[in-house]
Short mmCIF file of N, CA and C in Angstrom, two decimals:
data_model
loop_
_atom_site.label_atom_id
_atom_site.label_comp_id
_atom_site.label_asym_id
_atom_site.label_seq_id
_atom_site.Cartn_x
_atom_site.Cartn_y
_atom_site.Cartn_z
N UNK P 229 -11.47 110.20 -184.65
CA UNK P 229 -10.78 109.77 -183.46
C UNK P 229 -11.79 109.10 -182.52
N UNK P 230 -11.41 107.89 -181.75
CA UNK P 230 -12.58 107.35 -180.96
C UNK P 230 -12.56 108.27 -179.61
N UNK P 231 -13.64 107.77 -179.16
CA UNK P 231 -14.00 108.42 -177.86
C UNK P 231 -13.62 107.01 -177.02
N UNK P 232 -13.53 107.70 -175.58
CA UNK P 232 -13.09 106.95 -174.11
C UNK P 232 -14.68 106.09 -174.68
N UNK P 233 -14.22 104.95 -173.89
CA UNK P 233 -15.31 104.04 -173.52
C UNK P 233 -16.33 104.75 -172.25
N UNK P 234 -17.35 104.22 -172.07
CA UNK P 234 -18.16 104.86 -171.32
C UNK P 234 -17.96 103.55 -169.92
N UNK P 235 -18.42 104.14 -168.77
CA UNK P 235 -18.06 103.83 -167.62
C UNK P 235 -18.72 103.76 -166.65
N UNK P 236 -19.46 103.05 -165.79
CA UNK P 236 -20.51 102.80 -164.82
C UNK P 236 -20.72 103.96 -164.18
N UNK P 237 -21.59 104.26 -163.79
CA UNK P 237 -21.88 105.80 -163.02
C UNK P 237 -21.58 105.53 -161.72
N UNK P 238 -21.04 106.93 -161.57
CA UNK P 238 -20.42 106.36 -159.72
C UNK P 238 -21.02 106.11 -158.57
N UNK P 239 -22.61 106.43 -158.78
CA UNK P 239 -23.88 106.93 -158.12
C UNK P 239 -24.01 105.41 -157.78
N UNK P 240 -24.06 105.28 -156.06
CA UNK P 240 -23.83 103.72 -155.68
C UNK P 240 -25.31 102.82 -156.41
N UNK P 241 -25.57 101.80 -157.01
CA UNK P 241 -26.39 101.06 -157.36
C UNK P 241 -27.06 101.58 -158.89
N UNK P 242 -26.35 102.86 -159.04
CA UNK P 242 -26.93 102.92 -160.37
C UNK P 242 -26.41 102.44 -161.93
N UNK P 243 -27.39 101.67 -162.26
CA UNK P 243 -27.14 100.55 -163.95
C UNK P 243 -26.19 101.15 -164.92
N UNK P 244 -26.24 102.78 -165.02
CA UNK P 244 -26.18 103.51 -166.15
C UNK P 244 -24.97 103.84 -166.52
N UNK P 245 -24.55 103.81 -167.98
CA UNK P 245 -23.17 104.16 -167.88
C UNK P 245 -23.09 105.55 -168.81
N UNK P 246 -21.57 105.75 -168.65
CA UNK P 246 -21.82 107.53 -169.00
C UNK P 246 -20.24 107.68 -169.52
N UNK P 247 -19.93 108.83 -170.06
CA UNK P 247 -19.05 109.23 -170.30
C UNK P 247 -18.60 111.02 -169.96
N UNK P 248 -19.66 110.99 -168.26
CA UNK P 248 -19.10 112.60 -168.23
C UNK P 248 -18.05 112.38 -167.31
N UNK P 249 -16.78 113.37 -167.64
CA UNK P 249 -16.13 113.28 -166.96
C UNK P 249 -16.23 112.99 -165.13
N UNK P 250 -16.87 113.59 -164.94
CA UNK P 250 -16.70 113.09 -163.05
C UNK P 250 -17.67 111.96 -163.03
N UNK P 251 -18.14 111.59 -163.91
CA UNK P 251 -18.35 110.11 -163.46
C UNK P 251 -19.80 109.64 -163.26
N UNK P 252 -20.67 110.47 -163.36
CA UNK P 252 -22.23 110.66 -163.17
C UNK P 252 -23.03 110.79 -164.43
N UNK P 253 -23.94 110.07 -164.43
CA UNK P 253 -24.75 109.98 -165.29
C UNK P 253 -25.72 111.03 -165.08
N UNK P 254 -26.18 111.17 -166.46
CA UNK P 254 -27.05 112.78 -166.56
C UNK P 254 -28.22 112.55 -165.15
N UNK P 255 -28.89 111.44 -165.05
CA UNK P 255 -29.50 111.39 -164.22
C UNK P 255 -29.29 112.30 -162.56
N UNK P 256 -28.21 111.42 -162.43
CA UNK P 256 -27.28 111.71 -161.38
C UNK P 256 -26.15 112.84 -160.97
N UNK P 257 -26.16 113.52 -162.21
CA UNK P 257 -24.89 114.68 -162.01
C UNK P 257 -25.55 115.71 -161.46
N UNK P 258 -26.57 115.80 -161.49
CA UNK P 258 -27.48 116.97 -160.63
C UNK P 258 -27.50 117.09 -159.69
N UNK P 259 -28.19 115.41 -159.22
CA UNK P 259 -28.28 115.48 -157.83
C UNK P 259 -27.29 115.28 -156.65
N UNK P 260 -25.81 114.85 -157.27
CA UNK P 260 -24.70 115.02 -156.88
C UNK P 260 -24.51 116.58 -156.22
N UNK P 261 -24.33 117.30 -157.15
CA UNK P 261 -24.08 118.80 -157.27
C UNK P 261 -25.13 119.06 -156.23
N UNK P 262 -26.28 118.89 -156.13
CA UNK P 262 -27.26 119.44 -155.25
C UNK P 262 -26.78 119.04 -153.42
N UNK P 263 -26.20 117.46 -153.30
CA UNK P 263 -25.97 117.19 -152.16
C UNK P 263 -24.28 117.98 -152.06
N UNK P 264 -23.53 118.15 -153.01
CA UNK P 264 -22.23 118.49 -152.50
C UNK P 264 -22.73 119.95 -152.23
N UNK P 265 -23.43 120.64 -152.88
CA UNK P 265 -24.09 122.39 -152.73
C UNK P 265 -24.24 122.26 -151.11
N UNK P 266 -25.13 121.66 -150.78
CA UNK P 266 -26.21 121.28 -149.75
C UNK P 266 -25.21 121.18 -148.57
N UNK P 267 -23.98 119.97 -148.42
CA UNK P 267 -23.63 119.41 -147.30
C UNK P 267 -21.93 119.66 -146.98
N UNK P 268 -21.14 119.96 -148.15
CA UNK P 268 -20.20 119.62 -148.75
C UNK P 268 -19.65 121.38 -148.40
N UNK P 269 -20.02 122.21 -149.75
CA UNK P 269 -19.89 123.48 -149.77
C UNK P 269 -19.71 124.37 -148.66
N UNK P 270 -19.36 125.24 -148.22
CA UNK P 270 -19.13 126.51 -147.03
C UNK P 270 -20.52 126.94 -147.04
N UNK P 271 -21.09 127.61 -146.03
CA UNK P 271 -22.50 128.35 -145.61
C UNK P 271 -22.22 129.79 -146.99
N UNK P 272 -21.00 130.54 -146.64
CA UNK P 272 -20.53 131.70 -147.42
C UNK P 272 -20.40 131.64 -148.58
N UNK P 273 -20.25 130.68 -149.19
CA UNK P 273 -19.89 130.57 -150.76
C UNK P 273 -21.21 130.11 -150.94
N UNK P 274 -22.20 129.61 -150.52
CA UNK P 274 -23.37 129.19 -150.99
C UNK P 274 -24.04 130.74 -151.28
N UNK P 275 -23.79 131.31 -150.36
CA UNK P 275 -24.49 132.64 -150.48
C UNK P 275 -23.83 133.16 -151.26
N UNK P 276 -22.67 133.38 -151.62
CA UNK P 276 -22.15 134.26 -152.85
C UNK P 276 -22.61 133.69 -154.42
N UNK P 277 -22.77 132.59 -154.67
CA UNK P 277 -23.06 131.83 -155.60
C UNK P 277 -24.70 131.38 -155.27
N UNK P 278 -25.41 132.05 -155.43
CA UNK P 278 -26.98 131.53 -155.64
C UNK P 278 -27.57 131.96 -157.06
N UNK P 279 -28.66 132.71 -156.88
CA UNK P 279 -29.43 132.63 -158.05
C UNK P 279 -28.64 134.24 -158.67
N UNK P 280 -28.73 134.68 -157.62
CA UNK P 280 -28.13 136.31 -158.46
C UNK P 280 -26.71 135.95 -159.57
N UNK P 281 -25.98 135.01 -159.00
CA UNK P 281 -24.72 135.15 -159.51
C UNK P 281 -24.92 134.21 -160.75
N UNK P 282 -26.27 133.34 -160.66
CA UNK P 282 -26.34 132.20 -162.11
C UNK P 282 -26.59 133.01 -162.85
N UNK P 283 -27.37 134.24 -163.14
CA UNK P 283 -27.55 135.34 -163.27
C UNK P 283 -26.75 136.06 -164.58
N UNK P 284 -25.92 136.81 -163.27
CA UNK P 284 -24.52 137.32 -163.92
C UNK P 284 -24.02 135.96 -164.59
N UNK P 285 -23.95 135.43 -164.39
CA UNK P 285 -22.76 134.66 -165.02
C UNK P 285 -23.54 134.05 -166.81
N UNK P 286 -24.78 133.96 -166.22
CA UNK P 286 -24.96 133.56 -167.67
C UNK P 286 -24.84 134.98 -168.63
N UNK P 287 -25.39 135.76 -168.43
CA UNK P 287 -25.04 137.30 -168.91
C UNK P 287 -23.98 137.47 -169.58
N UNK P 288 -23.14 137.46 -168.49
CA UNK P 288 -21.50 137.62 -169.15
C UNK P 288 -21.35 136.39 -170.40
N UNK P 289 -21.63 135.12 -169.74
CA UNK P 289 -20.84 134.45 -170.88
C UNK P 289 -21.49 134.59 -172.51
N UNK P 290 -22.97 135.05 -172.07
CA UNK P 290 -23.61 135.39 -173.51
C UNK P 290 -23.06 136.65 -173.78
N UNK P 291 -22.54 137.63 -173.40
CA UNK P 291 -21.39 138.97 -173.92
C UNK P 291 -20.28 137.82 -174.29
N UNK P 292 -19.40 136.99 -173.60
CA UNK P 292 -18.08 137.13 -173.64
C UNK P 292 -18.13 135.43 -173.93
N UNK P 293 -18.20 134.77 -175.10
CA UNK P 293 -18.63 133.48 -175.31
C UNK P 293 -16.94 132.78 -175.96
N UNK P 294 -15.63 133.89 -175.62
CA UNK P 294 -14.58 133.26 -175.90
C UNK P 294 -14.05 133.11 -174.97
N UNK P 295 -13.09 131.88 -174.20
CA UNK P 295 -11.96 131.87 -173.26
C UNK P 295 -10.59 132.65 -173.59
N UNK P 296 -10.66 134.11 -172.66
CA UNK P 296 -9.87 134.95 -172.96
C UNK P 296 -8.46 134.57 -172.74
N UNK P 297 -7.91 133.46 -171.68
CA UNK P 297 -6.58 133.03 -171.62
C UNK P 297 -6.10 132.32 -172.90
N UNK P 298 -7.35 131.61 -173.34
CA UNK P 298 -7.04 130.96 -174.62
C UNK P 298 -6.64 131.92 -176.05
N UNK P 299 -7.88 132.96 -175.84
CA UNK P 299 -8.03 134.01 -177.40
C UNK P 299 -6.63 134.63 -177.32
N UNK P 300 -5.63 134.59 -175.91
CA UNK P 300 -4.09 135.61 -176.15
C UNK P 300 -3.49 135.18 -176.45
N UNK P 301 -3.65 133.55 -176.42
CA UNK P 301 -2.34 132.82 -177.75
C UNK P 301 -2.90 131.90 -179.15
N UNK P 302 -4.43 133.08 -179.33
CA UNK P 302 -4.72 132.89 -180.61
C UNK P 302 -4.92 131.94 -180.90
N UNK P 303 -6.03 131.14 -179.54
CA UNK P 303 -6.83 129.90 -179.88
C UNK P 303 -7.90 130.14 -179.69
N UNK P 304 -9.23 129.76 -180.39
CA UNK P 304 -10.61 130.43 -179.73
C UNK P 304 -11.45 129.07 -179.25
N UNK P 305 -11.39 129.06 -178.20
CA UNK P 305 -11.84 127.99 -176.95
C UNK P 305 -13.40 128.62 -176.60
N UNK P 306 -14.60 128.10 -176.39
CA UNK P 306 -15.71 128.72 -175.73
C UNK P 306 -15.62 128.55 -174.36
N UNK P 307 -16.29 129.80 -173.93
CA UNK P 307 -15.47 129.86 -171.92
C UNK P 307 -17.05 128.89 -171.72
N UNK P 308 -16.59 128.36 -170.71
CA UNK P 308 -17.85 127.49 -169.91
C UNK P 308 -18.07 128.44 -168.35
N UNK P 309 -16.90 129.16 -167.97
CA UNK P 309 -16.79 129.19 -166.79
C UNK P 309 -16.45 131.05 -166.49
N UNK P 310 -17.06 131.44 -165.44
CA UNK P 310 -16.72 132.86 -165.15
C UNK P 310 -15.75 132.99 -164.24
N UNK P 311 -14.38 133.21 -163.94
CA UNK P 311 -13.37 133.81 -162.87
C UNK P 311 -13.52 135.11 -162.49
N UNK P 312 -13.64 135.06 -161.03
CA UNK P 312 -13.44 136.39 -160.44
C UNK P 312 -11.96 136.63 -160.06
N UNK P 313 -11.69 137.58 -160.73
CA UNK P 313 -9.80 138.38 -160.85
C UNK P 313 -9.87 138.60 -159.22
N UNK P 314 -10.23 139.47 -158.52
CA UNK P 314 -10.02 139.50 -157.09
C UNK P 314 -11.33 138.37 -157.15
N UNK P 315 -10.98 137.72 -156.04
CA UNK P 315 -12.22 136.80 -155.12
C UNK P 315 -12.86 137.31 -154.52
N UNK P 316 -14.39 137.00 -154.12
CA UNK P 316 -15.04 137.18 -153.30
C UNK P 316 -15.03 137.43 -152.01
N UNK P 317 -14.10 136.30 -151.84
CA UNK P 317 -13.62 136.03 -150.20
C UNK P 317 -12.98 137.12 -149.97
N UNK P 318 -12.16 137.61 -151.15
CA UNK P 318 -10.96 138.64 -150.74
C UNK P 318 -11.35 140.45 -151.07
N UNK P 319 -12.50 140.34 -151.10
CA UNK P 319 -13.09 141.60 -151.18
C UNK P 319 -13.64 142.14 -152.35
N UNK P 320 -13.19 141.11 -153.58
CA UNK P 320 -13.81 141.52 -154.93
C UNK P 320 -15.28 141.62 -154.93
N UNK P 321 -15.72 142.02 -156.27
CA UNK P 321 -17.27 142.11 -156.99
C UNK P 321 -17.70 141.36 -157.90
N UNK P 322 -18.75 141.18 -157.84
CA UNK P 322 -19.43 141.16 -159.10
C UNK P 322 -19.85 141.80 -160.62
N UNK P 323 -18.30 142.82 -160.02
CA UNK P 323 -18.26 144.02 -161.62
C UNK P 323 -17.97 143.48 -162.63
N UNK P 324 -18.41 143.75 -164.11
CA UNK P 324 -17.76 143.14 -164.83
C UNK P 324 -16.38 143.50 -165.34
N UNK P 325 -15.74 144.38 -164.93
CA UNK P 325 -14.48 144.62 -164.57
C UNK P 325 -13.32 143.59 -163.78
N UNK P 326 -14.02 142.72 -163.04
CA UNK P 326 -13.53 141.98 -162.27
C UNK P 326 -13.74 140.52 -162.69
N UNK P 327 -14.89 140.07 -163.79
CA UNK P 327 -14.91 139.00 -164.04
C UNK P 327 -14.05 138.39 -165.63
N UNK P 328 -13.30 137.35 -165.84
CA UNK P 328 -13.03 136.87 -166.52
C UNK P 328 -13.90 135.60 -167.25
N UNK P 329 -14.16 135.47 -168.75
CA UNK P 329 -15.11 134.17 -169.61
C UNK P 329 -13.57 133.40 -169.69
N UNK P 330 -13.60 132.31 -169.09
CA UNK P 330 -12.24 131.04 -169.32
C UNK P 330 -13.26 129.68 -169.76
N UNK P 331 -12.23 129.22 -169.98
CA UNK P 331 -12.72 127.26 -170.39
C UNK P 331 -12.31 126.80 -169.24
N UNK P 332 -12.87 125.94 -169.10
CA UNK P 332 -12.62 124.55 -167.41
C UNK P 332 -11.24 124.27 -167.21
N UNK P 333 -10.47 123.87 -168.67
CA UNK P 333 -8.83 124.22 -168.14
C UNK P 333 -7.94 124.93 -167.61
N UNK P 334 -8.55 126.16 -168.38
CA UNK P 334 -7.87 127.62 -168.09
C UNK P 334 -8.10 128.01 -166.48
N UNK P 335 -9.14 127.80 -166.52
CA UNK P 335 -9.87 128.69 -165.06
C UNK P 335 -9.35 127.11 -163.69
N UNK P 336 -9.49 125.90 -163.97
CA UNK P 336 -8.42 125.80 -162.83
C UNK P 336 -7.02 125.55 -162.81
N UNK P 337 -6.33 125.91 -163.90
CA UNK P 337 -5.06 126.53 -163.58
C UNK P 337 -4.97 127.37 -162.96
N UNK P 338 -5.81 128.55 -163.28
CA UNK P 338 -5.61 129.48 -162.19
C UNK P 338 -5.88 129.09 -160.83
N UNK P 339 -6.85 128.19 -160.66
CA UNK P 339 -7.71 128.32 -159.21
C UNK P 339 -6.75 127.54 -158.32
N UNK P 340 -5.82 126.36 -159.25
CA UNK P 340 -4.58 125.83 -158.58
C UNK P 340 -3.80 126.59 -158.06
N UNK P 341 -3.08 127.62 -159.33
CA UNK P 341 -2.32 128.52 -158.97
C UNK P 341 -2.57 129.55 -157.78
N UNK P 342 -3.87 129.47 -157.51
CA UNK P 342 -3.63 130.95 -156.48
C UNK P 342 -4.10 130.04 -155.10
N UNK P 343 -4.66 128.61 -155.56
CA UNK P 343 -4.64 128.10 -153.99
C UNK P 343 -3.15 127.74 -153.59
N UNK P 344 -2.48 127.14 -154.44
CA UNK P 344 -0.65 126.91 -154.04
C UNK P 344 -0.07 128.24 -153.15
N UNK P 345 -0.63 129.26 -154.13
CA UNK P 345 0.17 130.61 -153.48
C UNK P 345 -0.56 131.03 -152.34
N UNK P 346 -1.60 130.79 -151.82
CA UNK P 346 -2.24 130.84 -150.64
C UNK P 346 -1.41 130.44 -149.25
N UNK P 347 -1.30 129.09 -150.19
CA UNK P 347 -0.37 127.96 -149.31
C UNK P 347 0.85 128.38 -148.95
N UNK P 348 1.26 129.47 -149.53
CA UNK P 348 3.07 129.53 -149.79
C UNK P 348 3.40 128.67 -150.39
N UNK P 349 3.19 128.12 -151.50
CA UNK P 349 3.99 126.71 -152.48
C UNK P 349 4.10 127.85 -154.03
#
């Protein structure tokens, strides 16, 4: 099956073209992430998410290297991503009781789903 064509990097003046999804070339997807971390992000979530939690999270996903929403209808997807079942914001932990291994699809369905219901939608 072919792959998408590759696509100018979004990074203003840069030559390079790429095919990662948001649009940044390896060069550039870093330092993206570093200015949205930096300027973009909440003061609070920076602090919940630093080095402790790269941490945990790599931990877990080396325990838990299947996307569990996926493995319950008996597809085996590799999780990229850790969900916290209660949030941070909302008083959860860092237990592993509380964390879920999902794939990038799985995990923002949910993150849609519970910002809608935030919303009342």
């Amino acid at each position: 099956m072919p792959s998408k064509p590759k696509r100018p990097c979004r990074y203003k003046g840069c030559p390079n073209i790429t095919d990662n999804p948001r649009g940044y070339c390896d060069v550039h997807a870093k330092l993206e992430f570093k200015e949205y971390d930096k300027f973009i992000r909440d003061p609070e979530s920076r602090k919940r998410y630093g080095y402790q939690w790269k941490k945990i999270r790599a931990r877990f996903l080396n325990q838990h290297p299947l996307c569990e929403m996926c493995r319950r209808q008996g597809i085996y997807t590799a999780a990229t991503e850790v969900h916290h079942i209660k949030p941070l914001s909302e008083g959860g932990t860092n237990d592993l009781n509380n964390l879920m291994a999902l794939c990038k699809p799985c995990h923002s369905s949910i993150t849609i789903t519970a910002t809608n219901r935030g919303r009342g939608g």
